Short mmCIF file of C-alpha atoms in Angstrom, two decimals:
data_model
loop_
_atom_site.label_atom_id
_atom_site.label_comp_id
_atom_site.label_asym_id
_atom_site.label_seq_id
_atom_site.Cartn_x
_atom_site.Cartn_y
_atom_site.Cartn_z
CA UNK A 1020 -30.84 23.95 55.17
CA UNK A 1021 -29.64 20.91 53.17
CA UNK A 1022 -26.73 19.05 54.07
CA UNK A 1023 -23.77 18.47 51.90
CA UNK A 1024 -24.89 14.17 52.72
CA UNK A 1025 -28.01 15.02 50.95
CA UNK A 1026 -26.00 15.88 47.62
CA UNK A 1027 -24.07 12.74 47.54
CA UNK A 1028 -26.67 10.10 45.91
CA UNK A 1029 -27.65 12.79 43.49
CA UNK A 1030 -23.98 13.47 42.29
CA UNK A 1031 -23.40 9.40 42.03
CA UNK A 1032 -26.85 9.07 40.42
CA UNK A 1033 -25.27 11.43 37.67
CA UNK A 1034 -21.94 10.56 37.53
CA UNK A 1035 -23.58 6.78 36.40
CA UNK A 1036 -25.48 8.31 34.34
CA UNK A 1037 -23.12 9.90 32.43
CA UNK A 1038 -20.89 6.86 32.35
CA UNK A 1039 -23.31 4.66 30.79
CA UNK A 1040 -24.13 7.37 28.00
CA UNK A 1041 -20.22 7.50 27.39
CA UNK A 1042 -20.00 3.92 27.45
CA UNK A 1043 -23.05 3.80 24.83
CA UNK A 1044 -21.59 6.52 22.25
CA UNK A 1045 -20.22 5.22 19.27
CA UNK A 1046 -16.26 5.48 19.32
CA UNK A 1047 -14.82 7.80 16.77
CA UNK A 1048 -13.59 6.17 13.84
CA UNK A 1049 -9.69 6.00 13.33
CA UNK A 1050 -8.38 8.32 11.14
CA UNK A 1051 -7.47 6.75 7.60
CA UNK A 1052 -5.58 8.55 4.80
CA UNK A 1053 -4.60 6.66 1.80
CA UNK A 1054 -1.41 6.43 -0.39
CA UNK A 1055 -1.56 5.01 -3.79
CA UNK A 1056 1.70 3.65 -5.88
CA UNK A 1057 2.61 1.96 -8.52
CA UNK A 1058 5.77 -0.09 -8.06
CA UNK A 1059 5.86 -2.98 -10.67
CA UNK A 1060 4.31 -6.32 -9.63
CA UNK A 1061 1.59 -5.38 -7.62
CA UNK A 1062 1.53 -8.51 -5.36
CA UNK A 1063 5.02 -7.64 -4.37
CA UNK A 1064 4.19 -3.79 -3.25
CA UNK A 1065 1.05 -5.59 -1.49
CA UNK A 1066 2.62 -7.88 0.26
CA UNK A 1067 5.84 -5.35 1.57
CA UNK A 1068 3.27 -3.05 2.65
CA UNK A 1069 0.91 -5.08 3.96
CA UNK A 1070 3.61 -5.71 6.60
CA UNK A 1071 4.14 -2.41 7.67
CA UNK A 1072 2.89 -1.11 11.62
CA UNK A 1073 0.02 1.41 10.64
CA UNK A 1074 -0.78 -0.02 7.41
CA UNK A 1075 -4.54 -1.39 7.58
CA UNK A 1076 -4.95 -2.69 4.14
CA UNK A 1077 -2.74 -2.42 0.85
CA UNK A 1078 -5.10 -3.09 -2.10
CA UNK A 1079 -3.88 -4.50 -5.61
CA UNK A 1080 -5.26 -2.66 -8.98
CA UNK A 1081 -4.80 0.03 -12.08
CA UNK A 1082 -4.26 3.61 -12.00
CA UNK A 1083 -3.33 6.22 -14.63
CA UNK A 1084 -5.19 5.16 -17.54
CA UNK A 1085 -7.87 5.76 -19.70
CA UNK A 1086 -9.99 2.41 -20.09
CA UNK A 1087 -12.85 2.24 -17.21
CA UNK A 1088 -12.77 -0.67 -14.87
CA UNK A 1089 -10.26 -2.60 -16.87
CA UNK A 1090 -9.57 -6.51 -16.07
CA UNK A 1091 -5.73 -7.58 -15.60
CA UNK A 1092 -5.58 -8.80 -19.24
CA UNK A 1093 -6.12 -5.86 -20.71
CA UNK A 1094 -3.73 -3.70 -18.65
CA UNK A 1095 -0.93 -6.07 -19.38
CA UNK A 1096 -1.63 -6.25 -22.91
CA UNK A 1097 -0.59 -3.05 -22.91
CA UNK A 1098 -3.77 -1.00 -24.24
CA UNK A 1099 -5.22 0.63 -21.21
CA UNK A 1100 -2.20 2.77 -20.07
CA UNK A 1101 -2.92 2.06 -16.43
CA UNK A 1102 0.07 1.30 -13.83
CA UNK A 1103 -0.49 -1.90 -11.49
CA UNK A 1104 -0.95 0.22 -8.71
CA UNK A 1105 -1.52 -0.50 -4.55
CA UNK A 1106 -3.78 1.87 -3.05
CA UNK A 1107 -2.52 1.76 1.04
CA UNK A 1108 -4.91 2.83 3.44
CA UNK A 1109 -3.14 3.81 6.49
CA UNK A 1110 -3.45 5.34 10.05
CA UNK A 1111 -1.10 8.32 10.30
CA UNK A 1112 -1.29 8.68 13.70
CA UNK A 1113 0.65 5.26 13.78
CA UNK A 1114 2.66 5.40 10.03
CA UNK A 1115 3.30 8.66 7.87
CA UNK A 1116 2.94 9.35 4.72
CA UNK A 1117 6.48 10.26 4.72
CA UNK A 1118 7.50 7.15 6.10
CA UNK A 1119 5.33 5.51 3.64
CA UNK A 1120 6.94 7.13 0.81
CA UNK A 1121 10.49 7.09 1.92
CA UNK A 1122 9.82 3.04 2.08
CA UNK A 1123 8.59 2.87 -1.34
CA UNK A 1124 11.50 4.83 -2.79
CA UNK A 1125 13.37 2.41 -1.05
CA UNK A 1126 11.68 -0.91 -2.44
CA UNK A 1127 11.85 -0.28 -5.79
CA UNK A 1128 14.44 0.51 -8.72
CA UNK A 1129 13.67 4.08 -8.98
CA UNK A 1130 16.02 4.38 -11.89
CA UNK A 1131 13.87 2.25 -14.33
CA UNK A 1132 11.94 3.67 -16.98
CA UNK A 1133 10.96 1.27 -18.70
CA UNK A 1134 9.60 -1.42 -15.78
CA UNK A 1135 10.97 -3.18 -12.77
CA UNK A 1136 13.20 -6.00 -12.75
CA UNK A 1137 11.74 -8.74 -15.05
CA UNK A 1138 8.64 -7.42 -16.19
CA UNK A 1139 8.78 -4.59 -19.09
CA UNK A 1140 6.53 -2.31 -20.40
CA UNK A 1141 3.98 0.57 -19.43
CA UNK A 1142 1.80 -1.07 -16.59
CA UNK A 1143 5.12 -2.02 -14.68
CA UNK A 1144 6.15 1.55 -14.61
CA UNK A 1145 6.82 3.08 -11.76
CA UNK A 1146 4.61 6.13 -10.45
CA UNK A 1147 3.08 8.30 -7.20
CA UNK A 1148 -0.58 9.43 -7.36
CA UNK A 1149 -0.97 12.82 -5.83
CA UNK A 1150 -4.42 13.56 -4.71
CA UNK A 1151 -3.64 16.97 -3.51
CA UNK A 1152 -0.66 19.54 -3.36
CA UNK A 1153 0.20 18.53 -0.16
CA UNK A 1154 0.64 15.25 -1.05
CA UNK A 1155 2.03 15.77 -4.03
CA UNK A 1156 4.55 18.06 -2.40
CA UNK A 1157 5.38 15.45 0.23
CA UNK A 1158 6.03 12.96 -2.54
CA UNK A 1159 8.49 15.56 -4.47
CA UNK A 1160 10.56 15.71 -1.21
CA UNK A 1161 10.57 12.36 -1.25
CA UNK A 1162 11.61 11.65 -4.66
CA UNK A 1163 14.01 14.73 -4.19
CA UNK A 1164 15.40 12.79 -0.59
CA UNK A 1165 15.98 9.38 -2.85
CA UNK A 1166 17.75 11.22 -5.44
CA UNK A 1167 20.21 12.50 -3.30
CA UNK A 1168 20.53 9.49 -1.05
CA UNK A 1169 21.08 7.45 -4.15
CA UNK A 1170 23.39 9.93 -6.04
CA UNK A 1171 21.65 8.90 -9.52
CA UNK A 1172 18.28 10.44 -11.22
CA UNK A 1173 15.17 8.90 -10.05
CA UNK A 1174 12.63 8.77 -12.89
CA UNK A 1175 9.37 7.90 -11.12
CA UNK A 1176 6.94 10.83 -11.97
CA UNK A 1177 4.76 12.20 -9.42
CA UNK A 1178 1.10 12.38 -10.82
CA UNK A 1179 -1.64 13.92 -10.20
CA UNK A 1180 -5.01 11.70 -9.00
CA UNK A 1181 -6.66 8.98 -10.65
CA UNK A 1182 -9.29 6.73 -10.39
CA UNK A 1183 -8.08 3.36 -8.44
CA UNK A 1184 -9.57 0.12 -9.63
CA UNK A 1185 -9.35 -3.11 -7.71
CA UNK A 1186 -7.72 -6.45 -9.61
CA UNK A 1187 -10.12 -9.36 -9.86
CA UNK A 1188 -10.13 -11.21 -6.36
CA UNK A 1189 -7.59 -13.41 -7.63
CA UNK A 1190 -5.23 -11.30 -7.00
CA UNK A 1191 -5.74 -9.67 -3.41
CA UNK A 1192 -3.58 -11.30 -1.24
CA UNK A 1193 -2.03 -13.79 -3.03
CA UNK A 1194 1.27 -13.52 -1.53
CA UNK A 1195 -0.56 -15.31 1.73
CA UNK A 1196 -2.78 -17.46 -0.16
CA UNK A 1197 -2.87 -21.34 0.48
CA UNK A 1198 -4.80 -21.91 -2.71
CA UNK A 1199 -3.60 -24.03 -5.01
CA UNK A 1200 -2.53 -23.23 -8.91
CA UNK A 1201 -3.45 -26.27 -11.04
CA UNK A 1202 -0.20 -24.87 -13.12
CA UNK A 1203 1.84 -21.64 -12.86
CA UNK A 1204 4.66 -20.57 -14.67
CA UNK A 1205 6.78 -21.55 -11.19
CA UNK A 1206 4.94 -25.02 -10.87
CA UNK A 1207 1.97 -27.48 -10.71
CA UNK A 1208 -0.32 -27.38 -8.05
CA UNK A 1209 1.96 -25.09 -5.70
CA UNK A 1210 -0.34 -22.87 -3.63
CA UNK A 1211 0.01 -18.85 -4.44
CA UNK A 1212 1.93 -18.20 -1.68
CA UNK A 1213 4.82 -20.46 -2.95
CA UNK A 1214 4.31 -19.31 -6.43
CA UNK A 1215 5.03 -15.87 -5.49
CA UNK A 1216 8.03 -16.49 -3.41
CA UNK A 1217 9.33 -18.45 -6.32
CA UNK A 1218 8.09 -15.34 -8.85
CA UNK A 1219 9.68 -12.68 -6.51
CA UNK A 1220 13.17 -14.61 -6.40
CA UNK A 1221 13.03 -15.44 -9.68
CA UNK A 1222 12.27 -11.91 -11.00
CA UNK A 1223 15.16 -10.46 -9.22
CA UNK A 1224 13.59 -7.89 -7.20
CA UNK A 1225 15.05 -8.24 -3.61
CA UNK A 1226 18.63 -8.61 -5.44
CA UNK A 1227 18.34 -5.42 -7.44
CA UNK A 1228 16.86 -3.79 -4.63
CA UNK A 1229 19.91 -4.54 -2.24
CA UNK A 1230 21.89 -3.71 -4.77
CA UNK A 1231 20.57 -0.23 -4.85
CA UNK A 1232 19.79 0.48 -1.73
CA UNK A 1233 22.15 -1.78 0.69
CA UNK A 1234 21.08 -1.83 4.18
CA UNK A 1235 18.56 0.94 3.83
CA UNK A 1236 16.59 -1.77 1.72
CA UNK A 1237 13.50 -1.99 4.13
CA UNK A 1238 12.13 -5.43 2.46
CA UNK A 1239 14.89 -7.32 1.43
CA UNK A 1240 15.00 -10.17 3.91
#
């Protein structure tokens, strides 16, 4: 007859052995949904969402229009039809797309048709790519939420999905960036960084923002 001693160095020898092959499976890879918008200057959706907890990148580009792979010249010459867009990639067991969207309502001018703050014309518009009808049911409640919280008609379409393009390098980031402009339209030799804080001011944004959307401005420092 065995005794129950005679089990224990087994039951260890397999309890390590198990450990180690836990220990040596690959983790699972966090879940990661993504929400694209177009909300005027793209370096200024970027950098708002960049900032939010669950957010794990906010990419600046084009949506919505017809030319393939288009370069930031073209789009704001006006002959692509693309939006500057932000395509957020974001954990929603940490941020959700509700939140997400209920932010961006709240970080724009919603009530522009025709651009945001200083710059005009069709790649400024405002927009919400849908890539399903969940999501683009999620963004009509939102839109539907912002109307009534802001008691005037919100005109920023939902769409359906589109192909998201990436801006030139240049452009990623460049709210952060310490690199230098030889000359900008806000200075010479001022790094990005201060360029855009100067751009974002200067534009108006956070003022028309707070404007609209007092205290429930999430941005507007």
């Amino acid at each position: 007859m065995f005794r129950k001693s005679m089990f224990k160095p087994a039951i260890l020898t397999l309890a390590i052995t198990l450990g180690l092959a836990a220990q040596n499976r690959p983790a699972a890879a966090a879940q990661t949904e993504v929400l694209t918008v177009a909300g005027g200057c793209f370096w200024c959706v970027e950098a708002d969402f960049e900032s939010v907890k669950g957010v794990k990148e906010a990419v600046s580009g084009f949506a919505g229009g017809r030319t393939q792979n288009p370069t930031y010249k073209q789009v704001t010459g006006g002959n692509t039809g693309h939006y500057e867009a932000v395509q957020i990639q974001f954990d929603p067991d940490v941020v959700s797309r509700k939140t997400l969207l209920d932010l961006f309502f709240r970080s724009i001018d919603p009530t522009d048709a025709g651009g945001q703050f200083c710059d005009r014309g069709e790649s400024y518009r405002t927009a919400i790519f849908a890539g399903s009808p969940a999501q683009k049911s999620a963004a009509e409640a939102a839109k539907a939420e912002a109307q009534n919280a802001l008691g005037a008609k919100v005109v920023t379409p939902i769409l359906g999905d589109a192909p998201f393009y990436p801006a030139e390098d240049y452009h990623q980031d460049y709210y952060k960036s310490s690199e230098r402009l030889a000359f900008s339209s806000v200075g010479v030799a001022v790094k990005k960084s201060v360029a855009y804080k100067r751009y974002r001011n200067g534009c108006g944004r956070d003022a028309r923002v707070k404007q609209l959307w007092g205290s429930a401005a999430p941005f507007v420092k």
